[in-house]
Amino acid sequence: MKASALLLSSALLLGLAACDTAKQQTESAATQSTIETVTTGPSTASMEKNGIRLTPFNDSPRYPEAQMQLKTPAPNSTSPSGAVAFDYDITNFQLTKMTGGMHAGEMANSEKGQHIHNIVDNEPYTAHYTTEFTKNIADGQHVILSFLSRSYHESLKHRGAYDLRVINVGQAAPQPRNFDVKGQHLFYSRPKDTYSGNDTKRVMLDFYLVNTTLTPEGNKVRATINGTEFVLEQWAPYMMEGLPTGQNTVKLELIDNSGNLIPGPFNSVTRTFTLQP
């Protein structure tokens, strides 16, 4: 009888131990899965060199259903010299609305709200708050990039939020530039012009990629800020801090995993902007 009781007790203890071990393994696997989920997402770690801090962020309000289509001018069409008429269809995105979220109060914000960035030949963009407008463009062949922008000028980066095309202006267009719309391209967006007051503390760096993305094992963007080089491995907006008062310089280059510049007419660009008290 005693032997049977001892055997029963031993079996119960072994069963409990097995259950406990299985529970620990399950909890450990769940914990590991949680850790992997967290660590494999886009990094928000800051990079700092020579007093300049660069921090990516990805927590802005998202508009995944937002769509933009440029109706006119049509691809490869020819517009009369002078003011070119642009006409867009936009759905699930409201122009002139102020974008919410914590970053709206952290950086330069347009008082007119959300808008379209219209970029000609990778020159500084013009902001537009209506779906129809005209813009003076010199005679010749031009590359037009348009994309939707939050009120604080951060671009929407999904496929339906941008349009890239080549147009001609004037009848006697010069030699075409043979731009490959299917190639890998980098376009500059922000920073731009002059910042003052609180807007100088955190300045957003934002650029646009077409037909490529950034990864630790693939293409990257080399950002040289006032002579200090950073290598960016994710396509995201970046907050720049520690910039000096006065003129600042940003150079952006789209590079491959070996650090070589990827061919393209706009894949290396340098801009200046000014911070004032």
mmCIF file of C-alpha atoms in Angstrom:
data_model
loop_
_atom_site.group_PDB
_atom_site.id
_atom_site.type_symbol
_atom_site.label_atom_id
_atom_site.label_comp_id
_atom_site.label_asym_id
_atom_site.label_seq_id
_atom_site.Cartn_x
_atom_site.Cartn_y
_atom_site.Cartn_z
ATOM 1 C CA MET A 1 0.000 0.000 0.000
ATOM 2 C CA LYS A 2 2.786 2.351 0.983
ATOM 3 C CA ALA A 3 4.692 1.413 -2.134
ATOM 4 C CA SER A 4 1.654 2.219 -4.288
ATOM 5 C CA ALA A 5 1.248 5.600 -2.588
ATOM 6 C CA LEU A 6 4.913 6.394 -3.160
ATOM 7 C CA LEU A 7 4.621 5.425 -6.817
ATOM 8 C CA LEU A 8 1.527 7.604 -7.222
ATOM 9 C CA SER A 9 3.242 10.571 -5.547
ATOM 10 C CA SER A 10 6.289 10.174 -7.767
ATOM 11 C CA ALA A 11 4.106 10.060 -10.873
ATOM 12 C CA LEU A 12 2.271 13.204 -9.807
ATOM 13 C CA LEU A 13 5.558 15.032 -9.151
ATOM 14 C CA LEU A 14 6.938 13.966 -12.501
ATOM 15 C CA GLY A 15 3.740 15.101 -14.217
ATOM 16 C CA LEU A 16 3.855 18.489 -12.516
ATOM 17 C CA ALA A 17 7.514 18.901 -13.408
ATOM 18 C CA ALA A 18 6.793 18.058 -17.027
ATOM 19 C CA CYS A 19 3.909 20.541 -17.132
ATOM 20 C CA ASP A 20 6.087 23.215 -15.558
ATOM 21 C CA THR A 21 8.874 22.549 -18.052
ATOM 22 C CA ALA A 22 6.409 22.733 -20.961
ATOM 23 C CA LYS A 23 4.998 25.987 -19.562
ATOM 24 C CA GLN A 24 8.477 27.486 -19.229
ATOM 25 C CA GLN A 25 9.325 26.445 -22.792
ATOM 26 C CA THR A 26 6.067 27.972 -24.081
ATOM 27 C CA GLU A 27 6.647 31.214 -22.159
ATOM 28 C CA SER A 28 10.261 31.330 -23.324
ATOM 29 C CA ALA A 29 9.193 30.821 -26.945
ATOM 30 C CA ALA A 30 6.545 33.536 -26.593
ATOM 31 C CA THR A 31 9.064 35.898 -25.037
ATOM 32 C CA GLN A 32 11.588 35.162 -27.771
ATOM 33 C CA SER A 33 8.908 35.718 -30.409
ATOM 34 C CA THR A 34 8.039 39.082 -28.841
ATOM 35 C CA ILE A 35 11.685 40.100 -28.748
ATOM 36 C CA GLU A 36 12.166 39.158 -32.395
ATOM 37 C CA THR A 37 9.043 41.068 -33.402
ATOM 38 C CA VAL A 38 10.333 44.172 -31.644
ATOM 39 C CA THR A 39 13.913 43.988 -32.854
ATOM 40 C CA THR A 40 13.138 43.224 -36.481
ATOM 41 C CA GLY A 41 10.986 46.341 -36.932
ATOM 42 C CA PRO A 42 12.371 49.674 -38.214
ATOM 43 C CA SER A 43 14.956 51.037 -35.818
ATOM 44 C CA THR A 44 14.429 54.394 -34.144
ATOM 45 C CA ALA A 45 17.918 54.518 -32.657
ATOM 46 C CA SER A 46 19.731 57.840 -32.940
ATOM 47 C CA MET A 47 23.053 58.336 -34.661
ATOM 48 C CA GLU A 48 25.305 61.103 -33.363
ATOM 49 C CA LYS A 49 28.546 62.505 -34.761
ATOM 50 C CA ASN A 50 30.274 65.833 -34.210
ATOM 51 C CA GLY A 51 27.358 67.121 -32.154
ATOM 52 C CA ILE A 52 24.753 66.339 -34.848
ATOM 53 C CA ARG A 53 22.057 63.852 -33.871
ATOM 54 C CA LEU A 54 19.997 62.054 -36.500
ATOM 55 C CA THR A 55 16.915 60.105 -35.363
ATOM 56 C CA PRO A 56 14.502 58.245 -37.664
ATOM 57 C CA PHE A 57 10.812 58.209 -36.767
ATOM 58 C CA ASN A 58 7.893 56.164 -38.058
ATOM 59 C CA ASP A 59 4.973 57.072 -35.803
ATOM 60 C CA SER A 60 3.303 59.787 -37.878
ATOM 61 C CA PRO A 61 -0.406 59.436 -38.728
ATOM 62 C CA ARG A 62 -0.694 56.972 -41.596
ATOM 63 C CA TYR A 63 -2.927 57.243 -44.621
ATOM 64 C CA PRO A 64 -2.517 53.812 -46.271
ATOM 65 C CA GLU A 65 -5.613 54.277 -48.430
ATOM 66 C CA ALA A 66 -4.548 57.678 -49.760
ATOM 67 C CA GLN A 67 -4.262 57.739 -53.548
ATOM 68 C CA MET A 68 -3.079 60.422 -55.947
ATOM 69 C CA GLN A 69 -3.281 60.418 -59.729
ATOM 70 C CA LEU A 70 -1.931 63.151 -61.987
ATOM 71 C CA LYS A 71 -4.428 63.482 -64.850
ATOM 72 C CA THR A 72 -2.706 66.273 -66.768
ATOM 73 C CA PRO A 73 -0.199 66.846 -68.170
ATOM 74 C CA ALA A 74 -0.085 63.303 -69.535
ATOM 75 C CA PRO A 75 3.211 61.367 -69.654
ATOM 76 C CA ASN A 76 5.439 62.449 -72.548
ATOM 77 C CA SER A 77 2.912 65.083 -73.599
ATOM 78 C CA THR A 78 3.836 68.572 -74.771
ATOM 79 C CA SER A 79 2.452 71.672 -73.044
ATOM 80 C CA PRO A 80 2.609 75.205 -74.462
ATOM 81 C CA SER A 81 5.441 77.419 -73.253
ATOM 82 C CA GLY A 82 4.966 79.187 -69.917
ATOM 83 C CA ALA A 83 2.477 78.160 -67.248
ATOM 84 C CA VAL A 84 1.841 74.408 -67.251
ATOM 85 C CA ALA A 85 -1.571 73.285 -65.956
ATOM 86 C CA PHE A 86 -1.590 70.458 -63.395
ATOM 87 C CA ASP A 87 -4.731 68.528 -62.463
ATOM 88 C CA TYR A 88 -4.804 65.725 -59.849
ATOM 89 C CA ASP A 89 -7.331 63.207 -58.580
ATOM 90 C CA ILE A 90 -6.913 62.579 -54.831
ATOM 91 C CA THR A 91 -8.879 60.113 -52.717
ATOM 92 C CA ASN A 92 -8.785 59.263 -48.986
ATOM 93 C CA PHE A 93 -6.586 62.268 -48.246
ATOM 94 C CA GLN A 94 -7.697 65.791 -47.405
ATOM 95 C CA LEU A 95 -5.685 68.741 -48.652
ATOM 96 C CA THR A 96 -5.473 71.749 -46.262
ATOM 97 C CA LYS A 97 -6.166 69.560 -43.201
ATOM 98 C CA MET A 98 -3.708 69.891 -40.313
ATOM 99 C CA THR A 99 -1.980 66.570 -39.672
ATOM 100 C CA GLY A 100 -2.284 65.350 -36.099
ATOM 101 C CA GLY A 101 0.287 63.440 -34.070
ATOM 102 C CA MET A 102 3.114 64.429 -31.780
ATOM 103 C CA HIS A 103 5.413 65.626 -34.560
ATOM 104 C CA ALA A 104 3.071 68.405 -35.628
ATOM 105 C CA GLY A 105 4.376 70.498 -32.751
ATOM 106 C CA GLU A 106 7.997 69.426 -33.024
ATOM 107 C CA MET A 107 8.988 70.809 -36.411
ATOM 108 C CA ALA A 108 8.137 73.376 -39.056
ATOM 109 C CA ASN A 109 4.449 73.032 -39.919
ATOM 110 C CA SER A 110 2.514 74.593 -42.782
ATOM 111 C CA GLU A 111 -0.354 76.734 -41.516
ATOM 112 C CA LYS A 112 -2.241 75.804 -44.693
ATOM 113 C CA GLY A 113 -2.244 72.092 -43.861
ATOM 114 C CA GLN A 114 -1.654 69.003 -45.962
ATOM 115 C CA HIS A 115 -0.587 69.492 -49.552
ATOM 116 C CA ILE A 116 1.102 68.223 -52.714
ATOM 117 C CA HIS A 117 4.840 68.477 -53.264
ATOM 118 C CA ASN A 118 5.556 69.136 -56.927
ATOM 119 C CA ILE A 119 9.211 68.689 -57.928
ATOM 120 C CA VAL A 120 10.596 69.549 -61.369
ATOM 121 C CA ASP A 121 14.010 68.046 -62.254
ATOM 122 C CA ASN A 122 14.815 67.568 -58.548
ATOM 123 C CA GLU A 123 14.804 71.305 -57.960
ATOM 124 C CA PRO A 124 13.244 72.620 -54.686
ATOM 125 C CA TYR A 125 9.598 71.624 -54.544
ATOM 126 C CA THR A 126 6.588 73.884 -54.666
ATOM 127 C CA ALA A 127 3.699 73.182 -52.257
ATOM 128 C CA HIS A 128 0.117 73.160 -53.564
ATOM 129 C CA TYR A 129 -3.090 73.024 -51.546
ATOM 130 C CA THR A 130 -5.558 72.461 -54.384
ATOM 131 C CA THR A 131 -5.810 69.701 -56.985
ATOM 132 C CA GLU A 132 -5.579 72.167 -59.871
ATOM 133 C CA PHE A 133 -2.882 74.804 -60.340
ATOM 134 C CA THR A 134 -0.474 76.220 -62.922
ATOM 135 C CA LYS A 135 3.296 76.414 -62.655
ATOM 136 C CA ASN A 136 5.795 78.215 -64.857
ATOM 137 C CA ILE A 137 8.260 75.721 -66.333
ATOM 138 C CA ALA A 138 11.014 76.505 -68.842
ATOM 139 C CA ASP A 139 10.875 75.103 -72.357
ATOM 140 C CA GLY A 140 12.385 71.646 -72.664
ATOM 141 C CA GLN A 141 11.942 68.112 -71.379
ATOM 142 C CA HIS A 142 11.372 67.749 -67.640
ATOM 143 C CA VAL A 143 11.008 65.067 -64.977
ATOM 144 C CA ILE A 144 8.013 65.692 -62.700
ATOM 145 C CA LEU A 145 7.687 64.001 -59.302
ATOM 146 C CA SER A 146 4.537 64.664 -57.263
ATOM 147 C CA PHE A 147 3.642 63.185 -53.882
ATOM 148 C CA LEU A 148 1.243 63.746 -50.999
ATOM 149 C CA SER A 149 2.598 65.496 -47.920
ATOM 150 C CA ARG A 150 1.542 65.857 -44.307
ATOM 151 C CA SER A 151 1.165 69.408 -43.032
ATOM 152 C CA TYR A 152 4.706 69.313 -41.583
ATOM 153 C CA HIS A 153 6.041 68.323 -45.018
ATOM 154 C CA GLU A 154 6.672 64.635 -44.339
ATOM 155 C CA SER A 155 5.941 62.642 -47.504
ATOM 156 C CA LEU A 156 3.581 59.695 -47.816
ATOM 157 C CA LYS A 157 5.769 56.908 -49.117
ATOM 158 C CA HIS A 158 3.469 54.146 -50.384
ATOM 159 C CA ARG A 159 3.043 53.411 -54.066
ATOM 160 C CA GLY A 160 -0.296 55.138 -54.619
ATOM 161 C CA ALA A 161 0.848 58.390 -53.012
ATOM 162 C CA TYR A 162 3.213 59.580 -55.758
ATOM 163 C CA ASP A 163 3.498 60.068 -59.501
ATOM 164 C CA LEU A 164 6.644 60.216 -61.652
ATOM 165 C CA ARG A 165 6.575 61.184 -65.336
ATOM 166 C CA VAL A 166 8.383 63.011 -68.115
ATOM 167 C CA ILE A 167 6.742 65.950 -69.904
ATOM 168 C CA ASN A 168 7.747 68.420 -72.598
ATOM 169 C CA VAL A 169 7.184 72.164 -72.518
ATOM 170 C CA GLY A 170 7.285 74.264 -75.694
ATOM 171 C CA GLN A 171 7.313 73.003 -79.257
ATOM 172 C CA ALA A 172 11.049 73.354 -79.821
ATOM 173 C CA ALA A 173 12.195 71.104 -76.995
ATOM 174 C CA PRO A 174 15.978 70.621 -76.656
ATOM 175 C CA GLN A 175 17.701 67.225 -76.702
ATOM 176 C CA PRO A 176 15.764 64.744 -74.504
ATOM 177 C CA ARG A 177 17.458 63.660 -71.289
ATOM 178 C CA ASN A 178 16.439 59.985 -71.825
ATOM 179 C CA PHE A 179 15.256 59.655 -68.245
ATOM 180 C CA ASP A 180 14.419 56.064 -67.251
ATOM 181 C CA VAL A 181 11.196 56.174 -65.226
ATOM 182 C CA LYS A 182 11.819 52.529 -64.252
ATOM 183 C CA GLY A 183 15.286 53.220 -62.885
ATOM 184 C CA GLN A 184 16.306 53.679 -59.248
ATOM 185 C CA HIS A 185 15.998 57.322 -58.231
ATOM 186 C CA LEU A 186 16.499 59.610 -55.239
ATOM 187 C CA PHE A 187 14.732 62.977 -54.946
ATOM 188 C CA TYR A 188 15.386 65.645 -52.323
ATOM 189 C CA SER A 189 12.503 67.111 -50.316
ATOM 190 C CA ARG A 190 13.421 68.633 -46.925
ATOM 191 C CA PRO A 191 14.962 70.687 -45.324
ATOM 192 C CA LYS A 192 14.297 73.790 -47.379
ATOM 193 C CA ASP A 193 14.694 77.581 -47.128
ATOM 194 C CA THR A 194 14.876 79.266 -43.691
ATOM 195 C CA TYR A 195 13.909 78.090 -40.202
ATOM 196 C CA SER A 196 13.586 80.316 -37.152
ATOM 197 C CA GLY A 197 12.725 80.139 -33.447
ATOM 198 C CA ASN A 198 11.635 76.733 -32.133
ATOM 199 C CA ASP A 199 11.683 75.291 -35.663
ATOM 200 C CA THR A 200 15.497 75.321 -35.552
ATOM 201 C CA LYS A 201 15.728 72.813 -32.678
ATOM 202 C CA ARG A 202 14.504 69.843 -34.703
ATOM 203 C CA VAL A 203 14.748 69.969 -38.481
ATOM 204 C CA MET A 204 13.313 67.146 -40.583
ATOM 205 C CA LEU A 205 15.359 65.438 -43.269
ATOM 206 C CA ASP A 206 13.068 63.785 -45.818
ATOM 207 C CA PHE A 207 13.704 62.428 -49.304
ATOM 208 C CA TYR A 208 11.820 60.362 -51.873
ATOM 209 C CA LEU A 209 12.836 57.057 -53.416
ATOM 210 C CA VAL A 210 11.403 55.562 -56.602
ATOM 211 C CA ASN A 211 11.878 51.917 -57.674
ATOM 212 C CA THR A 212 14.121 51.124 -54.730
ATOM 213 C CA THR A 213 14.226 50.993 -50.957
ATOM 214 C CA LEU A 214 16.927 50.925 -48.273
ATOM 215 C CA THR A 215 18.174 47.928 -46.285
ATOM 216 C CA PRO A 216 21.309 47.056 -44.280
ATOM 217 C CA GLU A 217 22.203 44.507 -46.986
ATOM 218 C CA GLY A 218 21.235 46.617 -50.017
ATOM 219 C CA ASN A 219 20.941 50.210 -51.170
ATOM 220 C CA LYS A 220 21.465 53.052 -48.735
ATOM 221 C CA VAL A 221 21.475 56.840 -48.657
ATOM 222 C CA ARG A 222 24.681 58.599 -47.678
ATOM 223 C CA ALA A 223 23.748 61.866 -45.957
ATOM 224 C CA THR A 224 26.580 64.336 -45.439
ATOM 225 C CA ILE A 225 25.453 67.104 -43.081
ATOM 226 C CA ASN A 226 27.874 70.018 -42.695
ATOM 227 C CA GLY A 227 30.676 67.644 -43.696
ATOM 228 C CA THR A 228 29.665 64.864 -41.289
ATOM 229 C CA GLU A 229 28.677 61.601 -42.982
ATOM 230 C CA PHE A 230 25.797 59.345 -41.958
ATOM 231 C CA VAL A 231 24.718 56.168 -43.757
ATOM 232 C CA LEU A 232 20.941 55.687 -43.706
ATOM 233 C CA GLU A 233 19.647 52.122 -43.942
ATOM 234 C CA GLN A 234 15.903 52.752 -43.863
ATOM 235 C CA TRP A 235 13.584 54.964 -45.856
ATOM 236 C CA ALA A 236 12.090 57.170 -43.185
ATOM 237 C CA PRO A 237 12.040 60.817 -42.157
ATOM 238 C CA TYR A 238 14.883 61.787 -39.834
ATOM 239 C CA MET A 239 14.976 64.410 -37.116
ATOM 240 C CA MET A 240 18.179 66.469 -37.177
ATOM 241 C CA GLU A 241 19.307 68.114 -33.938
ATOM 242 C CA GLY A 242 22.408 70.051 -32.948
ATOM 243 C CA LEU A 243 22.648 72.105 -36.132
ATOM 244 C CA PRO A 244 24.372 75.493 -35.846
ATOM 245 C CA THR A 245 22.779 78.869 -36.483
ATOM 246 C CA GLY A 246 23.401 80.134 -40.010
ATOM 247 C CA GLN A 247 23.794 78.241 -43.266
ATOM 248 C CA ASN A 248 23.775 74.445 -43.182
ATOM 249 C CA THR A 249 24.497 72.001 -46.009
ATOM 250 C CA VAL A 250 23.016 68.577 -46.750
ATOM 251 C CA LYS A 251 24.302 66.245 -49.468
ATOM 252 C CA LEU A 252 22.300 63.103 -50.265
ATOM 253 C CA GLU A 253 23.580 60.215 -52.383
ATOM 254 C CA LEU A 254 21.851 56.958 -53.342
ATOM 255 C CA ILE A 255 24.514 54.256 -53.013
ATOM 256 C CA ASP A 256 24.721 50.484 -53.338
ATOM 257 C CA ASN A 257 25.894 48.100 -50.614
ATOM 258 C CA SER A 258 29.528 48.721 -51.618
ATOM 259 C CA GLY A 259 29.203 52.479 -51.242
ATOM 260 C CA ASN A 260 29.134 53.206 -54.977
ATOM 261 C CA LEU A 261 26.840 55.911 -56.330
ATOM 262 C CA ILE A 262 23.927 54.373 -58.239
ATOM 263 C CA PRO A 263 23.684 55.920 -61.736
ATOM 264 C CA GLY A 264 20.875 58.430 -62.149
ATOM 265 C CA PRO A 265 20.595 62.148 -62.889
ATOM 266 C CA PHE A 266 19.323 63.050 -59.403
ATOM 267 C CA ASN A 267 21.020 60.442 -57.179
ATOM 268 C CA SER A 268 23.519 62.964 -55.821
ATOM 269 C CA VAL A 269 22.154 66.306 -54.667
ATOM 270 C CA THR A 270 23.425 69.091 -52.407
ATOM 271 C CA ARG A 271 21.233 71.751 -50.783
ATOM 272 C CA THR A 272 21.670 74.546 -48.267
ATOM 273 C CA PHE A 273 19.202 75.906 -45.722
ATOM 274 C CA THR A 274 19.410 78.529 -43.011
ATOM 275 C CA LEU A 275 18.685 78.527 -39.283
ATOM 276 C CA GLN A 276 18.133 81.872 -37.617
ATOM 277 C CA PRO A 277 17.211 82.852 -34.044
#
